Amino acid sequence: MGEPPPLVDPRRWGSLVGLAGGVVFVASYSSALGPVVQPVAWVLALAGVATALVGHYVRPVALGPLTRPGPPALLAYLACVAGELALIAVGSRALEAAGRGDLRPALIAAVVGLHFVPFAAVFRERMFLHLGVVVALLGAAGLLVGALGVARAADAAAVVAGVVLVGFVAAYALGRYAPADRGRLRATPPA
C-alpha cells in the first residue's frame, strides 16, 4: 500500500496517542520538580506537540508506504496494552507494599517504554524500538536512583520520559524515520 492521505493515515492518528501520553507524564509529575523545571518541561512538551501536529497535518511530510497490520498484529497490540496495564497494576501494588509508592512514576515510564518495543516488529516501524528502549531506560534509571534515596528521581524520570516521548513523535512527524526518498507530500503523484 502507498502513502495514505494525511487525514486518514492511521500512523498520524496513532501518534496523537503518544503525544497525549507524553503530555500526561509532564502534567502529572512536573509540579513535583519545582517552579523552574515545571515550565521548562511544559515548553518542551508543547513545542514538541506543535511540531508534530505541523509535521503531520499542516505541512505533511511523507512517512513512507503504509504496511497495513493484519489481525495478528492487532492482537499483539492489544496484548501489549493489556500487559502494560497489568504490569503497572502489579508493580504499583508491589511498590506500595514495600513502602515505595513514590517510585510509581518511574515504574510507569519503564513499563510504557517496554510496551512500545514489540510494536517495532508488529507495525514495522523502527521508531518504536528506539522510543521504547529510551523511555524504558529512563524509567529504570528513575527507579534505581529513587531506590537509592534521591528525592523526586522517579518524578524527574517520568517527566523526562514524557518529553522524550513527545520528541520522538515530533521527529517521526518530521519524517526522520521515513524511507530515504521522503519529502513533502505532493498534491499529485510523481510521473
Coordinates of C-alpha atoms in Angstrom, one line a residue:
M1 CA 0.0 0.0 0.0
G2 CA 1.2 3.5 -0.7
E3 CA 1.1 6.6 1.4
P4 CA -2.4 7.4 2.5
P5 CA -3.7 11.0 2.7
P6 CA -2.7 12.6 6.0
L7 CA -6.2 12.9 7.3
V8 CA -6.8 9.2 7.1
D9 CA -3.3 7.9 7.8
P10 CA -3.5 5.7 10.9
R11 CA 0.1 6.3 11.8
R12 CA -0.6 10.0 12.2
W13 CA -3.7 9.4 14.3
G14 CA -1.8 6.8 16.4
S15 CA 0.9 9.4 17.0
L16 CA -1.7 11.5 18.8
V17 CA -1.9 8.8 21.5
G18 CA 1.8 9.1 22.0
L19 CA 1.6 12.9 22.2
A20 CA -1.2 12.7 24.8
G21 CA 0.8 10.2 26.8
G22 CA 3.9 12.4 26.9
V23 CA 1.8 15.4 27.9
V24 CA 0.2 13.3 30.7
F25 CA 3.6 12.5 32.1
V26 CA 4.6 16.2 32.1
A27 CA 1.2 17.2 33.6
S28 CA 1.2 14.5 36.2
Y29 CA 4.7 14.8 37.6
S30 CA 6.4 18.1 36.7
S31 CA 4.9 20.1 39.6
A32 CA 7.0 18.0 42.0
L33 CA 10.1 19.3 40.3
G34 CA 9.6 22.9 41.2
P35 CA 8.8 26.3 39.7
V36 CA 11.8 26.4 37.4
V37 CA 11.7 22.9 35.9
Q38 CA 7.9 22.6 35.5
P39 CA 7.5 25.5 33.0
V40 CA 10.6 24.3 31.1
A41 CA 9.1 20.8 30.8
W42 CA 5.8 22.3 29.6
V43 CA 7.5 24.4 27.0
L44 CA 9.5 21.5 25.6
A45 CA 6.5 19.2 25.6
L46 CA 4.1 21.8 24.0
A47 CA 6.8 22.7 21.4
G48 CA 7.1 19.0 20.5
V49 CA 3.3 18.7 20.2
A50 CA 3.1 21.7 17.9
T51 CA 6.0 20.4 15.8
A52 CA 4.3 17.0 15.5
L53 CA 1.0 18.5 14.5
V54 CA 2.5 20.7 11.9
G55 CA 4.5 17.8 10.5
H56 CA 1.5 15.5 10.4
Y57 CA -1.3 17.9 9.3
V58 CA -0.3 21.4 8.4
R59 CA 2.8 20.7 6.2
P60 CA 2.6 17.0 6.0
V61 CA 5.8 15.1 5.4
A62 CA 5.8 11.7 3.7
L63 CA 6.1 8.9 6.2
G64 CA 6.6 6.2 3.6
P65 CA 4.4 3.4 2.4
L66 CA 1.9 2.1 4.9
T67 CA 2.1 -1.5 5.8
R68 CA -1.4 -2.4 6.9
P69 CA -1.2 -4.6 10.0
G70 CA -3.2 -7.8 9.9
P71 CA -5.3 -9.4 12.7
P72 CA -2.2 -11.0 14.4
A73 CA -0.6 -7.5 14.6
L74 CA -3.7 -6.1 16.1
L75 CA -3.9 -8.9 18.6
A76 CA -0.3 -8.3 19.6
Y77 CA -1.1 -4.7 20.1
L78 CA -4.0 -5.5 22.4
A79 CA -1.8 -8.0 24.3
C80 CA 0.9 -5.4 24.8
V81 CA -1.5 -2.8 26.1
A82 CA -3.1 -5.4 28.4
G83 CA 0.3 -6.5 29.6
E84 CA 1.3 -2.8 30.2
L85 CA -1.8 -2.2 32.3
A86 CA -1.3 -5.4 34.3
L87 CA 2.4 -4.8 34.9
I88 CA 1.7 -1.2 36.1
A89 CA -1.0 -2.5 38.5
V90 CA 1.1 -5.4 39.9
G91 CA 4.2 -3.2 40.1
S92 CA 2.3 -0.4 41.8
R93 CA 1.0 -2.8 44.4
A94 CA 4.5 -4.2 45.0
L95 CA 5.9 -0.7 45.4
E96 CA 3.1 0.3 47.8
A97 CA 3.7 -2.9 49.8
A98 CA 7.4 -2.1 50.1
G99 CA 6.6 1.5 51.2
R100 CA 8.0 2.9 48.0
G101 CA 4.9 4.3 46.3
D102 CA 7.0 7.4 45.4
L103 CA 8.7 5.3 42.7
R104 CA 5.5 4.7 40.8
P105 CA 6.1 7.4 38.2
A106 CA 9.3 5.8 37.1
L107 CA 7.7 2.3 37.1
I108 CA 5.0 3.6 34.8
A109 CA 7.6 5.2 32.5
A110 CA 9.6 2.0 32.4
V111 CA 6.6 -0.1 31.5
V112 CA 5.3 2.3 28.9
G113 CA 8.7 2.2 27.3
L114 CA 8.7 -1.6 27.3
H115 CA 5.3 -1.8 25.8
F116 CA 6.5 0.1 22.7
V117 CA 9.3 -2.3 21.9
P118 CA 7.2 -5.1 20.3
F119 CA 5.4 -2.5 18.2
A120 CA 8.6 -2.1 16.1
A121 CA 8.1 -5.6 14.7
V122 CA 4.3 -5.7 14.8
F123 CA 3.9 -2.4 12.9
R124 CA 7.2 -2.5 11.1
E125 CA 8.2 0.9 12.5
R126 CA 11.7 1.1 13.8
M127 CA 10.9 4.3 15.7
F128 CA 9.0 2.2 18.3
L129 CA 12.2 0.3 19.1
H130 CA 14.2 3.5 19.7
L131 CA 11.4 5.1 21.6
G132 CA 10.7 2.1 23.7
V133 CA 14.3 1.4 24.7
V134 CA 15.0 5.1 25.6
V135 CA 11.8 5.5 27.7
A136 CA 12.2 2.2 29.4
L137 CA 15.8 3.0 30.3
L138 CA 14.7 6.4 31.7
G139 CA 12.1 4.8 33.8
A140 CA 14.5 2.1 35.0
A141 CA 17.1 4.8 35.9
G142 CA 14.4 6.7 37.8
L143 CA 13.5 3.5 39.8
L144 CA 17.2 2.8 40.6
V145 CA 18.1 6.3 41.5
G146 CA 14.9 6.8 43.5
A147 CA 15.5 3.5 45.3
L148 CA 19.0 4.8 46.3
G149 CA 17.2 7.6 48.1
V150 CA 17.4 10.5 45.6
A151 CA 14.2 12.6 46.2
R152 CA 11.9 13.1 43.2
A153 CA 14.1 10.9 40.9
A154 CA 11.0 8.9 39.9
D155 CA 9.1 12.1 39.1
A156 CA 12.0 13.5 37.1
A157 CA 12.4 10.3 35.1
A158 CA 8.7 10.3 34.2
V159 CA 8.8 14.0 33.1
V160 CA 11.9 13.4 31.0
A161 CA 10.3 10.3 29.6
G162 CA 7.2 12.3 28.6
V163 CA 9.3 15.0 26.9
V164 CA 11.3 12.3 25.1
L165 CA 8.2 10.6 24.0
V166 CA 6.8 13.8 22.5
G167 CA 10.2 14.4 20.9
F168 CA 10.3 11.0 19.2
V169 CA 6.7 11.6 17.9
A170 CA 7.8 15.0 16.6
A171 CA 10.8 13.5 14.9
Y172 CA 8.6 10.8 13.4
A173 CA 6.1 13.5 12.2
L174 CA 9.0 15.4 10.5
G175 CA 9.9 12.2 8.6
R176 CA 13.0 11.3 10.5
Y177 CA 12.1 7.6 10.3
A178 CA 10.7 7.6 6.8
P179 CA 12.5 5.9 3.9
A180 CA 15.3 7.9 2.3
D181 CA 13.1 9.2 -0.5
R182 CA 10.8 11.1 1.8
G183 CA 9.8 14.7 1.3
R184 CA 6.7 16.8 1.4
L185 CA 3.6 15.1 0.3
R186 CA 2.7 16.1 -3.3
A187 CA -0.7 17.1 -4.4
T188 CA -0.3 14.9 -7.5
P189 CA 1.8 11.7 -7.7
P190 CA 5.1 11.9 -9.5
A191 CA 5.2 10.7 -13.1

